[in-house]
Coordinates of N, CA and C and ligand atoms in Angstrom, one line a residue:
M1 N 79.5 20.2 -4.8 CA 78.2 19.8 -5.1 C 77.3 19.0 -6.0
S2 N 76.4 17.8 -6.0 CA 76.6 16.5 -6.4 C 76.5 17.0 -7.5
K3 N 77.7 16.4 -8.6 CA 77.6 16.5 -10.2 C 76.6 15.2 -10.8
S4 N 76.6 15.4 -12.1 CA 76.7 14.2 -13.1 C 76.3 14.9 -14.8
F5 N 76.7 13.9 -15.5 CA 76.8 14.1 -17.0 C 75.7 13.8 -17.4
F6 N 75.1 14.5 -18.7 CA 73.8 13.9 -19.4 C 74.7 13.3 -20.8
V7 N 74.6 12.7 -21.4 CA 75.1 12.2 -22.7 C 73.8 12.1 -23.3
D8 N 73.7 12.6 -25.0 CA 72.7 12.9 -25.7 C 73.1 11.6 -26.6
T9 N 73.3 10.8 -26.4 CA 73.5 9.9 -28.4 C 72.7 10.6 -29.4
T10 N 71.7 10.9 -29.1 CA 71.2 11.3 -30.4 C 71.8 12.5 -31.4
V11 N 72.5 13.0 -30.8 CA 73.3 13.8 -31.3 C 75.0 14.0 -31.2
C12 N 75.3 12.3 -30.7 CA 77.0 12.2 -30.8 C 77.0 11.6 -32.5
T13 N 78.3 12.2 -32.9 CA 78.3 11.9 -34.1 C 79.7 10.5 -34.3
A14 N 80.3 10.0 -32.9 CA 81.2 9.0 -33.1 C 82.4 9.6 -33.4
C15 N 82.7 11.0 -33.4 CA 83.8 11.7 -34.1 C 85.1 11.3 -32.8
R16 N 85.0 10.4 -31.7 CA 86.2 10.3 -31.0 C 86.9 11.1 -30.0
A17 N 86.5 12.4 -30.4 CA 87.3 13.4 -29.3 C 87.5 13.2 -28.1
C18 N 86.0 13.1 -27.8 CA 86.4 12.5 -26.2 C 86.8 11.8 -25.3
Q19 N 87.2 10.4 -26.7 CA 88.3 9.4 -26.3 C 89.4 10.1 -26.5
V20 N 90.0 10.7 -27.1 CA 91.1 11.4 -27.4 C 91.6 12.3 -26.2
A21 N 90.6 13.2 -25.8 CA 90.6 14.4 -24.8 C 90.7 13.1 -23.6
C22 N 90.3 12.1 -23.6 CA 90.1 11.5 -22.3 C 92.1 11.2 -21.8
K23 N 92.6 10.3 -22.8 CA 93.9 9.9 -23.0 C 94.8 11.3 -23.2
Q24 N 94.6 12.2 -23.1 CA 95.3 13.2 -23.5 C 95.7 13.6 -22.4
W25 N 94.4 14.0 -21.4 CA 94.5 14.9 -19.6 C 94.9 13.7 -18.8
H26 N 94.8 12.5 -19.0 CA 95.4 11.1 -18.0 C 96.4 11.2 -18.7
D27 N 97.1 11.5 -19.4 CA 98.8 10.9 -20.4 C 98.4 9.7 -20.3
L28 N 97.4 9.3 -21.0 CA 97.4 7.2 -21.1 C 98.3 7.1 -22.7
P29 N 98.4 6.3 -22.4 CA 99.6 6.1 -23.4 C 97.9 5.2 -24.7
A30 N 97.8 5.3 -26.1 CA 97.4 4.3 -26.7 C 97.3 2.5 -26.9
D31 N 96.4 2.2 -26.7 CA 96.1 0.7 -26.8 C 96.5 0.1 -27.9
V32 N 97.4 -1.7 -28.5 CA 97.7 -1.7 -29.5 C 96.1 -2.3 -30.2
T33 N 95.8 -1.8 -31.8 CA 94.7 -2.4 -32.3 C 95.1 -2.9 -33.1
T34 N 93.7 -3.9 -33.8 CA 94.5 -3.8 -35.3 C 93.2 -3.6 -36.3
N35 N 93.2 -4.1 -37.2 CA 91.8 -4.0 -38.1 C 90.8 -5.0 -37.9
R36 N 90.0 -4.7 -37.3 CA 88.7 -5.9 -37.5 C 87.7 -5.4 -37.8
G37 N 88.0 -4.4 -39.4 CA 87.1 -4.3 -40.5 C 85.7 -3.6 -39.6
F38 N 86.2 -3.1 -38.8 CA 84.9 -2.5 -38.2 C 85.6 -1.3 -37.7
Y39 N 84.4 -0.1 -37.8 CA 85.0 1.6 -37.1 C 85.2 1.8 -35.7
Q40 N 84.4 1.0 -34.5 CA 84.9 1.5 -33.4 C 86.8 0.8 -33.1
N41 N 87.4 2.1 -32.7 CA 88.8 1.2 -32.3 C 88.8 2.4 -31.0
P42 N 89.7 1.7 -29.8 CA 90.1 0.1 -29.3 C 88.9 -0.5 -29.5
K43 N 89.0 -2.0 -29.2 CA 87.9 -2.7 -29.6 C 87.4 -2.5 -27.8
D44 N 87.6 -2.1 -27.0 CA 87.0 -2.5 -25.3 C 88.0 -1.2 -24.6
L45 N 87.3 -0.9 -23.0 CA 87.7 -0.4 -22.1 C 89.0 -1.3 -21.9
S46 N 90.2 -0.7 -21.6 CA 91.2 -0.9 -20.8 C 91.8 -0.2 -19.4
F47 N 92.9 -1.3 -18.9 CA 93.3 0.2 -18.0 C 94.2 1.0 -18.3
T48 N 94.0 1.6 -19.4 CA 94.4 2.6 -20.1 C 93.6 3.5 -20.9
T49 N 92.3 3.0 -21.0 CA 91.6 3.2 -22.0 C 90.4 3.4 -20.9
Y50 N 89.8 4.7 -20.8 CA 88.4 5.1 -19.4 C 87.6 5.4 -20.5
K51 N 87.7 5.2 -21.5 CA 86.6 5.5 -22.3 C 86.4 5.4 -23.9
V52 N 85.4 4.8 -24.6 CA 85.3 4.2 -25.6 C 84.1 4.4 -26.3
V53 N 84.4 4.9 -27.6 CA 82.9 5.2 -28.4 C 82.7 3.9 -29.2
R54 N 81.2 3.4 -28.5 CA 80.7 2.0 -28.7 C 80.0 1.9 -30.5
M55 N 80.3 1.5 -31.5 CA 79.5 1.8 -32.8 C 78.7 0.3 -32.6
S56 N 77.6 0.4 -33.1 CA 77.4 -0.8 -33.8 C 76.1 -0.6 -34.9
E57 N 76.0 -1.6 -35.9 CA 75.0 -1.3 -36.8 C 74.0 -2.1 -36.6
K58 N 72.8 -1.7 -36.9 CA 71.5 -2.6 -36.7 C 70.4 -2.1 -37.8
V59 N 69.7 -3.1 -38.0 CA 68.4 -3.4 -38.8 C 67.4 -2.8 -37.6
I60 N 66.6 -1.5 -37.4 CA 65.9 -1.5 -36.6 C 64.6 -0.8 -37.2
D61 N 63.1 -1.5 -36.8 CA 62.2 -0.6 -37.9 C 62.2 -1.3 -39.5
G62 N 63.2 -2.4 -39.9 CA 63.4 -2.2 -41.1 C 64.4 -0.9 -41.6
K63 N 65.1 0.2 -41.1 CA 65.8 0.3 -41.4 C 67.4 0.4 -40.9
M64 N 68.4 0.7 -41.5 CA 69.8 0.4 -40.7 C 70.1 2.2 -40.0
R65 N 70.7 1.3 -38.9 CA 71.0 2.4 -38.1 C 72.2 2.2 -37.6
W66 N 72.9 3.3 -37.5 CA 74.6 3.3 -36.4 C 74.4 3.9 -35.4
L67 N 74.5 2.8 -34.0 CA 74.8 3.5 -33.1 C 75.4 3.8 -32.2
F68 N 75.7 4.6 -31.4 CA 76.9 5.4 -31.1 C 76.7 5.7 -29.5
F69 N 77.5 5.0 -28.4 CA 77.4 5.3 -26.9 C 79.0 5.4 -26.7
P70 N 79.4 7.2 -26.2 CA 80.6 7.0 -26.0 C 80.4 6.6 -24.3
E71 N 80.9 5.2 -24.4 CA 81.3 4.2 -23.1 C 82.1 5.2 -21.5
Q72 N 81.9 5.1 -20.9 CA 82.5 5.1 -19.1 C 81.9 4.7 -17.7
C73 N 82.4 5.1 -17.0 CA 82.2 4.7 -15.8 C 81.0 5.8 -15.2
R74 N 79.9 4.9 -14.8 CA 78.4 5.6 -14.6 C 78.6 6.5 -13.1
H75 N 79.6 6.3 -12.6 CA 79.7 6.8 -11.4 C 78.2 7.0 -10.8
C76 N 78.0 5.5 -9.7 CA 77.0 5.4 -9.6 C 76.3 5.9 -8.0
M77 N 75.4 6.2 -7.5 CA 74.7 6.7 -6.8 C 75.3 6.0 -5.7
E78 N 74.9 4.5 -5.4 CA 75.6 3.5 -4.3 C 76.0 2.4 -5.2
P79 N 77.8 2.9 -5.7 CA 78.1 2.2 -6.6 C 78.6 0.6 -5.8
P80 N 78.0 -0.5 -6.4 CA 78.6 -1.7 -5.9 C 79.9 -2.4 -5.9
C81 N 80.8 -1.5 -6.9 CA 82.2 -1.7 -6.6 C 82.6 -1.8 -5.8
R82 N 82.4 -0.1 -5.1 CA 82.6 0.5 -4.0 C 82.2 -0.5 -2.7
D83 N 81.2 -1.0 -3.0 CA 80.9 -1.8 -1.7 C 81.6 -2.8 -1.4
T84 N 81.7 -3.9 -2.7 CA 82.6 -4.9 -2.6 C 83.5 -5.0 -2.2
A85 N 84.3 -3.9 -2.7 CA 86.2 -3.4 -2.2 C 85.8 -3.8 -0.8
G86 N 85.3 -2.9 -0.1 CA 84.9 -2.6 1.2 C 85.9 -2.2 2.0
E87 N 86.9 -1.6 0.9 CA 88.1 -0.4 1.2 C 88.3 0.8 1.1
E88 N 88.0 1.5 1.6 CA 87.5 3.4 1.1 C 88.9 3.5 0.7
S89 N 90.0 3.2 1.3 CA 91.6 4.0 0.6 C 91.9 3.6 -0.4
A90 N 90.7 2.6 -0.8 CA 91.2 1.7 -2.5 C 90.0 2.5 -3.4
I91 N 88.6 2.5 -3.1 CA 88.1 2.7 -3.7 C 86.4 3.7 -3.0
Y92 N 86.9 4.4 -3.4 CA 85.5 5.6 -2.4 C 84.6 6.8 -3.5
S93 N 83.4 7.1 -2.6 CA 82.9 8.1 -3.7 C 83.6 9.3 -2.9
D94 N 83.7 11.0 -3.8 CA 84.3 11.6 -3.5 C 82.7 12.6 -3.1
S95 N 82.8 13.0 -1.8 CA 81.9 13.2 -1.1 C 81.0 14.4 -1.9
A96 N 81.8 15.5 -2.2 CA 81.2 17.2 -2.8 C 80.8 16.4 -4.1
T97 N 81.6 16.0 -5.1 CA 80.7 15.4 -6.3 C 80.0 14.2 -7.1
G98 N 80.3 13.2 -5.8 CA 79.4 11.8 -6.0 C 80.8 11.0 -7.0
A99 N 81.9 11.3 -7.6 CA 82.8 10.8 -8.2 C 83.4 9.9 -7.8
V100 N 83.5 8.5 -8.2 CA 83.5 7.3 -7.7 C 85.2 7.4 -7.9
I101 N 86.3 7.0 -7.2 CA 87.6 6.8 -7.5 C 88.1 5.6 -7.1
Y102 N 89.1 4.8 -8.2 CA 89.8 4.3 -7.6 C 91.4 4.4 -7.6
T103 N 92.0 4.4 -6.3 CA 93.1 4.6 -5.7 C 94.3 3.5 -6.5
A104 N 95.5 3.8 -5.8 CA 96.6 2.7 -6.0 C 96.8 1.2 -5.6
K105 N 95.9 1.7 -3.9 CA 95.6 0.8 -3.1 C 94.2 -0.3 -3.7
T106 N 94.3 -0.4 -5.0 CA 92.8 -1.2 -5.3 C 93.9 -2.5 -5.8
K107 N 95.4 -2.5 -5.7 CA 96.1 -3.4 -6.2 C 95.9 -4.2 -4.3
G108 N 95.8 -5.4 -5.0 CA 95.6 -6.6 -3.6 C 94.2 -6.7 -3.3
L109 N 93.0 -6.2 -4.0 CA 91.9 -6.7 -4.0 C 91.2 -7.5 -4.8
K110 N 90.0 -7.9 -4.5 CA 89.4 -9.0 -5.3 C 89.0 -8.7 -6.5
V111 N 89.6 -8.8 -7.8 CA 89.5 -8.2 -8.8 C 88.6 -9.0 -9.7
K112 N 88.1 -10.1 -9.7 CA 86.9 -10.5 -10.1 C 85.9 -10.4 -9.2
E113 N 85.3 -10.3 -8.2 CA 84.0 -10.0 -7.5 C 83.9 -8.2 -7.4
I114 N 85.0 -7.2 -7.7 CA 84.8 -6.1 -7.9 C 84.3 -5.4 -9.4
T115 N 85.1 -6.4 -10.2 CA 84.8 -6.0 -11.6 C 82.9 -7.0 -12.2
E116 N 83.2 -7.9 -11.8 CA 81.7 -8.7 -11.6 C 80.6 -7.5 -11.0
S117 N 80.7 -7.3 -9.9 CA 79.5 -6.6 -9.3 C 79.2 -5.4 -9.9
C118 N 80.0 -4.6 -11.2 CA 79.6 -3.6 -11.7 C 78.5 -4.0 -12.8
P119 N 77.8 -3.5 -12.5 CA 76.3 -3.8 -13.4 C 76.9 -3.5 -15.2
Y120 N 77.7 -2.4 -15.5 CA 78.2 -1.8 -16.4 C 79.3 -1.9 -16.7
N121 N 80.0 -3.0 -16.2 CA 81.2 -4.1 -17.0 C 82.0 -3.0 -17.4
I122 N 82.6 -2.1 -16.4 CA 83.3 -1.1 -16.2 C 84.8 -1.2 -16.0
P123 N 85.1 -1.7 -14.4 CA 87.0 -1.5 -14.1 C 87.3 -2.5 -14.9
R124 N 88.5 -2.0 -15.0 CA 90.0 -2.9 -15.8 C 90.9 -3.0 -14.8
A125 N 91.8 -4.3 -15.1 CA 92.9 -4.1 -14.0 C 94.0 -4.8 -14.9
K126 N 94.9 -3.9 -14.3 CA 96.7 -4.4 -14.8 C 96.9 -5.8 -14.2
K127 N 98.1 -6.2 -14.8 CA 98.8 -7.9 -14.5 C 98.9 -7.4 -12.6
D128 N 99.2 -6.6 -12.5 CA 99.6 -6.6 -10.7 C 98.3 -6.4 -10.0
G129 N 96.8 -6.4 -10.7 CA 96.0 -6.1 -10.0 C 95.4 -5.0 -9.8
T130 N 96.4 -4.2 -10.1 CA 95.7 -2.2 -9.8 C 94.9 -1.7 -11.1
M131 N 93.6 -1.2 -10.5 CA 92.4 -1.2 -11.1 C 92.2 0.7 -11.7
A132 N 92.0 0.4 -12.6 CA 91.8 2.0 -13.2 C 89.9 2.0 -14.0
K133 N 89.5 3.3 -14.2 CA 88.4 3.4 -15.0 C 88.3 4.6 -14.9
C134 N 87.6 5.5 -15.3 CA 87.2 7.1 -15.4 C 86.7 7.6 -13.9
D135 N 87.4 8.8 -13.9 CA 87.9 9.2 -12.4 C 86.7 10.5 -12.7
M136 N 86.3 10.8 -13.5 CA 85.1 12.2 -13.5 C 85.8 13.3 -13.9
C137 N 87.6 13.3 -14.2 CA 88.5 14.4 -14.2 C 88.2 14.8 -13.0
L138 N 88.4 14.5 -12.1 CA 88.1 14.6 -10.5 C 89.2 16.3 -10.4
D139 N 90.1 16.2 -10.7 CA 91.4 17.3 -10.7 C 90.6 18.3 -11.4
R140 N 90.3 18.3 -12.4 CA 89.3 19.3 -13.5 C 88.5 19.6 -12.5
V141 N 87.4 19.0 -11.8 CA 85.9 19.3 -11.4 C 86.6 20.5 -10.1
Q142 N 87.7 19.6 -9.7 CA 87.8 20.5 -8.5 C 88.5 21.6 -8.6
N143 N 88.7 22.1 -9.7 CA 89.3 23.7 -10.4 C 88.4 24.2 -11.0
G144 N 87.2 23.9 -10.9 CA 86.1 24.8 -11.8 C 86.0 24.2 -13.5
L145 N 87.0 23.2 -13.9 CA 86.6 22.8 -15.7 C 86.0 22.0 -15.7
L146 N 85.5 22.0 -16.6 CA 84.8 20.6 -17.1 C 85.5 18.9 -17.3
P147 N 85.2 18.0 -17.1 CA 85.8 17.2 -17.4 C 86.2 17.5 -18.9
A148 N 87.8 16.7 -19.3 CA 88.2 16.5 -20.6 C 87.6 16.4 -21.5
C149 N 86.3 15.3 -21.7 CA 85.5 14.7 -22.5 C 84.6 15.8 -22.9
V150 N 84.0 16.3 -21.6 CA 83.0 17.3 -22.0 C 82.9 18.4 -22.7
K151 N 84.2 18.4 -22.1 CA 84.9 20.4 -22.5 C 85.1 20.0 -24.1
T152 N 85.7 18.9 -25.1 CA 85.8 18.5 -25.7 C 85.3 18.6 -27.2
C153 N 84.1 17.8 -26.7 CA 82.8 17.2 -27.1 C 82.2 18.4 -28.6
P154 N 82.4 18.1 -29.9 CA 82.1 19.4 -30.6 C 80.1 19.3 -30.8
T155 N 79.4 18.4 -30.4 CA 78.3 18.0 -31.1 C 77.0 18.5 -29.8
G156 N 78.2 18.9 -28.2 CA 77.2 19.2 -27.6 C 76.3 17.9 -26.8
A157 N 76.8 16.8 -27.5 CA 76.1 15.4 -27.0 C 76.4 15.3 -25.2
M158 N 77.4 15.6 -24.8 CA 77.9 15.4 -23.4 C 77.8 16.9 -22.9
T159 N 76.9 17.0 -21.5 CA 76.6 18.1 -20.3 C 77.1 17.4 -19.3
F160 N 77.6 18.7 -18.6 CA 78.0 18.2 -17.0 C 77.9 19.1 -16.0
G161 N 77.1 18.9 -15.0 CA 76.9 19.6 -13.7 C 76.4 19.6 -12.8
A162 N 75.6 20.3 -12.2 CA 75.1 19.9 -11.1 C 73.9 18.8 -11.2
R163 N 73.7 18.1 -10.3 CA 72.8 17.0 -10.8 C 71.4 17.0 -10.9
D164 N 70.8 18.1 -10.1 CA 69.2 18.7 -10.5 C 69.3 18.7 -11.7
E165 N 70.6 19.9 -12.4 CA 70.5 20.6 -13.4 C 70.2 19.5 -14.8
M166 N 71.2 18.3 -14.9 CA 71.5 17.6 -15.5 C 70.4 16.8 -15.6
L167 N 69.5 16.3 -14.4 CA 68.2 15.2 -14.1 C 67.0 15.9 -15.5
A168 N 67.4 17.5 -14.9 CA 66.2 18.2 -16.0 C 65.9 18.3 -16.9
L169 N 67.6 18.8 -17.9 CA 68.0 18.8 -19.0 C 67.7 17.1 -19.4
A170 N 68.1 16.4 -19.2 CA 67.8 15.1 -19.7 C 66.7 14.6 -19.6
K171 N 65.2 15.2 -18.9 CA 63.8 15.0 -18.7 C 63.5 15.8 -20.1
K172 N 63.8 17.3 -20.3 CA 63.7 18.0 -21.1 C 63.6 17.4 -22.8
R173 N 65.2 16.8 -22.8 CA 65.5 16.8 -24.1 C 64.7 14.9 -24.6
L174 N 64.5 14.6 -23.7 CA 63.9 13.7 -23.4 C 62.4 13.5 -24.4
Q175 N 61.5 14.3 -23.7 CA 60.1 14.9 -24.5 C 60.6 15.1 -26.3
E176 N 61.6 15.4 -26.4 CA 61.5 16.3 -27.6 C 62.3 15.5 -28.6
V177 N 63.0 14.2 -28.0 CA 63.4 13.1 -28.8 C 62.4 12.3 -29.0
Q178 N 61.4 12.2 -28.1 CA 60.7 10.9 -27.8 C 59.4 11.7 -29.4
A179 N 59.2 12.4 -29.7 CA 58.5 13.1 -30.8 C 58.9 12.2 -32.2
K180 N 60.1 12.1 -32.2 CA 60.7 11.4 -33.1 C 60.5 10.0 -32.9
Y181 N 61.2 9.2 -31.5 CA 61.6 8.1 -31.9 C 60.5 7.8 -30.6
P182 N 59.7 7.4 -30.4 CA 58.7 6.9 -29.5 C 59.2 6.0 -28.3
K183 N 60.1 5.4 -28.5 CA 60.7 4.2 -27.7 C 62.2 4.6 -27.2
A184 N 62.7 6.1 -27.2 CA 63.6 6.6 -26.6 C 63.6 6.7 -25.2
S185 N 64.8 6.4 -24.1 CA 64.7 6.5 -22.9 C 66.0 6.9 -22.1
L186 N 65.8 7.2 -21.3 CA 66.7 7.8 -20.3 C 67.2 6.2 -19.0
I187 N 68.9 6.1 -19.3 CA 69.0 4.9 -18.6 C 69.3 5.0 -17.3
D188 N 68.4 4.1 -16.8 CA 69.1 4.2 -14.9 C 69.0 5.6 -14.5
P189 N 68.4 6.8 -14.9 CA 68.5 7.5 -14.3 C 68.6 7.8 -12.5
N190 N 68.0 7.2 -12.0 CA 67.5 7.5 -10.5 C 69.2 6.7 -10.0
D191 N 70.2 5.7 -10.7 CA 70.5 5.2 -10.5 C 72.3 5.8 -10.4
V192 N 72.4 6.4 -11.4 CA 74.0 6.9 -11.8 C 74.0 8.4 -11.8
R193 N 75.3 9.1 -12.6 CA 75.7 10.3 -12.4 C 75.9 10.3 -14.0
V194 N 75.8 9.5 -14.7 CA 76.1 9.7 -16.6 C 75.1 9.3 -16.7
I195 N 74.2 9.9 -17.5 CA 73.2 9.7 -17.7 C 72.7 10.0 -19.7
Y196 N 72.1 8.8 -19.9 CA 72.3 8.4 -21.4 C 70.9 8.6 -21.9
L197 N 71.0 9.5 -23.0 CA 69.4 9.2 -23.6 C 69.7 8.8 -25.4
V198 N 69.2 7.1 -24.6 CA 69.5 6.6 -26.3 C 67.9 7.0 -27.0
A199 N 67.5 6.7 -28.2 CA 66.6 6.6 -29.5 C 66.1 5.3 -29.5
F200 N 66.9 4.1 -29.3 CA 66.4 2.8 -29.1 C 66.8 2.2 -28.1
E201 N 66.2 1.0 -27.7 CA 66.3 0.2 -26.6 C 68.1 0.0 -26.7
P202 N 67.9 -0.1 -25.0 CA 69.1 0.1 -25.1 C 70.4 -1.1 -25.4
K203 N 69.6 -1.7 -25.2 CA 70.2 -3.3 -25.6 C 70.8 -3.3 -26.8
E204 N 70.1 -2.5 -27.3 CA 70.3 -2.5 -29.1 C 72.2 -2.4 -29.0
Y205 N 72.3 -1.1 -28.1 CA 73.9 -0.1 -28.0 C 74.7 -1.2 -28.3
H206 N 74.6 -2.0 -26.6 CA 75.9 -2.7 -26.2 C 75.1 -3.7 -25.1
A207 N 75.6 -4.7 -24.8 CA 75.1 -5.8 -23.6 C 75.4 -5.2 -22.3
F208 N 75.9 -3.9 -22.0 CA 76.1 -3.7 -21.0 C 76.0 -2.0 -20.6
A209 N 75.0 -1.6 -22.0 CA 74.4 -0.1 -21.6 C 73.4 -0.1 -20.8
V210 N 73.0 -1.2 -19.9 CA 71.8 -0.5 -19.5 C 72.2 -2.3 -18.2
A211 N 72.0 -1.4 -17.2 CA 72.0 -3.0 -15.8 C 71.5 -3.9 -16.4
S212 N 72.2 -5.3 -15.8 CA 71.9 -6.5 -16.9 C 70.5 -6.9 -16.4
A213 N 69.6 -7.6 -17.4 CA 68.6 -7.3 -17.2 C 68.2 -8.8 -16.2
D214 N 68.7 -9.7 -15.7 CA 69.2 -10.8 -14.9 C 69.2 -9.8 -13.5
S215 N 69.5 -9.1 -13.3 CA 70.4 -8.4 -12.4 C 69.2 -8.4 -11.7
V216 N 69.0 -8.1 -10.1 CA 68.1 -7.3 -9.5 C 67.9 -5.8 -9.5
G217 N 68.9 -5.3 -10.2 CA 69.1 -3.8 -10.1 C 69.6 -3.8 -9.2
I218 N 70.5 -2.4 -9.1 CA 71.8 -2.1 -8.5 C 71.7 -1.7 -7.0
S219 N 70.0 -1.5 -6.9 CA 69.6 -0.7 -5.5 C 69.5 -1.8 -4.6
R220 N 68.8 -3.0 -5.1 CA 68.9 -4.0 -4.2 C 70.1 -4.3 -4.1
Q221 N 70.7 -4.8 -5.4 CA 72.0 -5.2 -5.0 C 72.6 -4.9 -4.2
V222 N 73.0 -3.5 -3.7 CA 73.7 -2.8 -3.1 C 73.2 -3.0 -2.0
A223 N 71.9 -3.3 -0.9 CA 71.0 -3.5 0.0 C 71.2 -5.0 0.5
L224 N 71.2 -5.6 -0.5 CA 71.3 -7.2 0.2 C 72.9 -7.6 0.3
R225 N 74.0 -6.6 -0.5 CA 75.3 -6.5 0.2 C 75.2 -6.2 1.4
K226 N 74.3 -5.0 1.7 CA 75.0 -4.3 3.0 C 74.4 -5.0 4.0
M227 N 73.3 -5.8 3.8 CA 72.4 -6.8 4.8 C 73.2 -8.1 4.7
A228 N 74.2 -8.6 3.6 CA 74.6 -9.4 3.7 C 76.6 -9.4 4.4
R229 N 76.4 -8.1 5.0 CA 78.4 -7.7 5.4 C 78.4 -8.7 7.0
P230 N 77.1 -8.0 7.8 CA 77.6 -8.4 9.3 C 77.7 -10.2 9.1
L231 N 76.8 -10.8 8.7 CA 76.9 -12.2 8.4 C 78.7 -12.7 8.0
T232 N 78.8 -12.2 7.1 CA 79.8 -12.6 6.6 C 81.3 -12.0 7.4
R233 N 81.2 -10.8 8.2 CA 82.1 -10.7 8.9 C 82.0 -11.7 10.2
F234 N 80.6 -12.1 10.8 CA 80.4 -13.6 11.7 C 81.0 -14.5 11.3
V235 N 80.9 -14.7 10.1 CA 81.2 -16.2 9.5 C 83.5 -16.2 9.5
Q236 N 84.0 -14.8 9.1 CA 85.4 -14.9 8.7 C 85.8 -14.9 10.8
A237 N 85.1 -14.2 11.4 CA 85.4 -14.3 12.8 C 85.3 -15.7 13.2
L238 N 84.7 -16.6 13.2 CA 84.4 -18.2 13.8 C 86.1 -18.8 13.2
Ligands
LIG1 FE1 81.7 1.6 -10.4 FE2 80.7 0.3 -12.2 FE3 79.4 2.1 -11.2 FE4 81.8 2.6 -12.7 S1 79.6 2.1 -13.3 S2 80.9 3.3 -10.1 S3 83.0 1.1 -11.9 S4 79.7 0.3 -10.0
LIG2 FE1 87.7 10.1 -19.2 FE2 87.6 12.0 -17.4 FE3 85.4 11.7 -19.4 FE4 85.8 10.4 -17.5 S1 85.0 12.3 -17.4 S2 86.1 10.1 -19.5 S3 88.2 10.3 -17.3 S4 88.0 12.6 -19.9
LIG3 FE1 79.9 11.7 -29.8 FE2 80.8 14.2 -28.4 FE3 82.8 11.3 -28.0 FE4 82.3 13.2 -30.4 S1 82.8 13.7 -28.6 S2 82.2 11.3 -29.7 S3 80.1 13.6 -30.5 S4 80.6 12.4 -27.1

């Protein structure tokens, strides 16, 4: 059954339990970090960090705010990274859940093009070109378990389940949050399987929280790429 996450950032405390659980389940090493005089750590996603809780301090409407954003792959409905790769054995969407999966065969693909195709700046590569990112904990989900990050979240900020249920939950919670924060919104709910609820403008959280403003939108990007593919093949065949 098609799956989705609902991430309610308004109840996230930035405890980072999800970050640690992700590392633990995937047996990933810690990244080397430095004290940057800031609470967020590590600084960014990496080949061995699939989840990072982004934090920013902002003055919004005259009040100091701490904004927390548990970042991960959005498992797009029509993933631009998958379509850019054009190689199903390397990047594919799981037919049952919709999880977008990267395999070891990403090594040898065009890293720059694939990375730039992602509207949320998610994929990372190691030196040999192999790419990695969140895999929705597909092994857990296929065995009836919750993704490790969701299972671990102590505040209920993360929920996971059937897509229609997650969408309904997100819309219901949005109405409640808007009573206090009129600018609250869901980020790209129809395009992605990780649906974030934010209390303020998405761009306040970080630059790639929402699909970039100058992009033509994920759906159109994908449609344009599909239209261009036969032409590309024709040119390559010349
Ligand atoms: Fe691919 Fe980026 Fe979408 Fe994840 S968020 S499925 S990496 S395009
Ligand atoms: Fe990590 Fe699994 Fe959560 Fe993805 S779903 S961020 S792989 S713990
Ligand atoms: Fe936020 Fe939950 Fe992650 Fe803690 S575990 S940082 S509350 S999403």
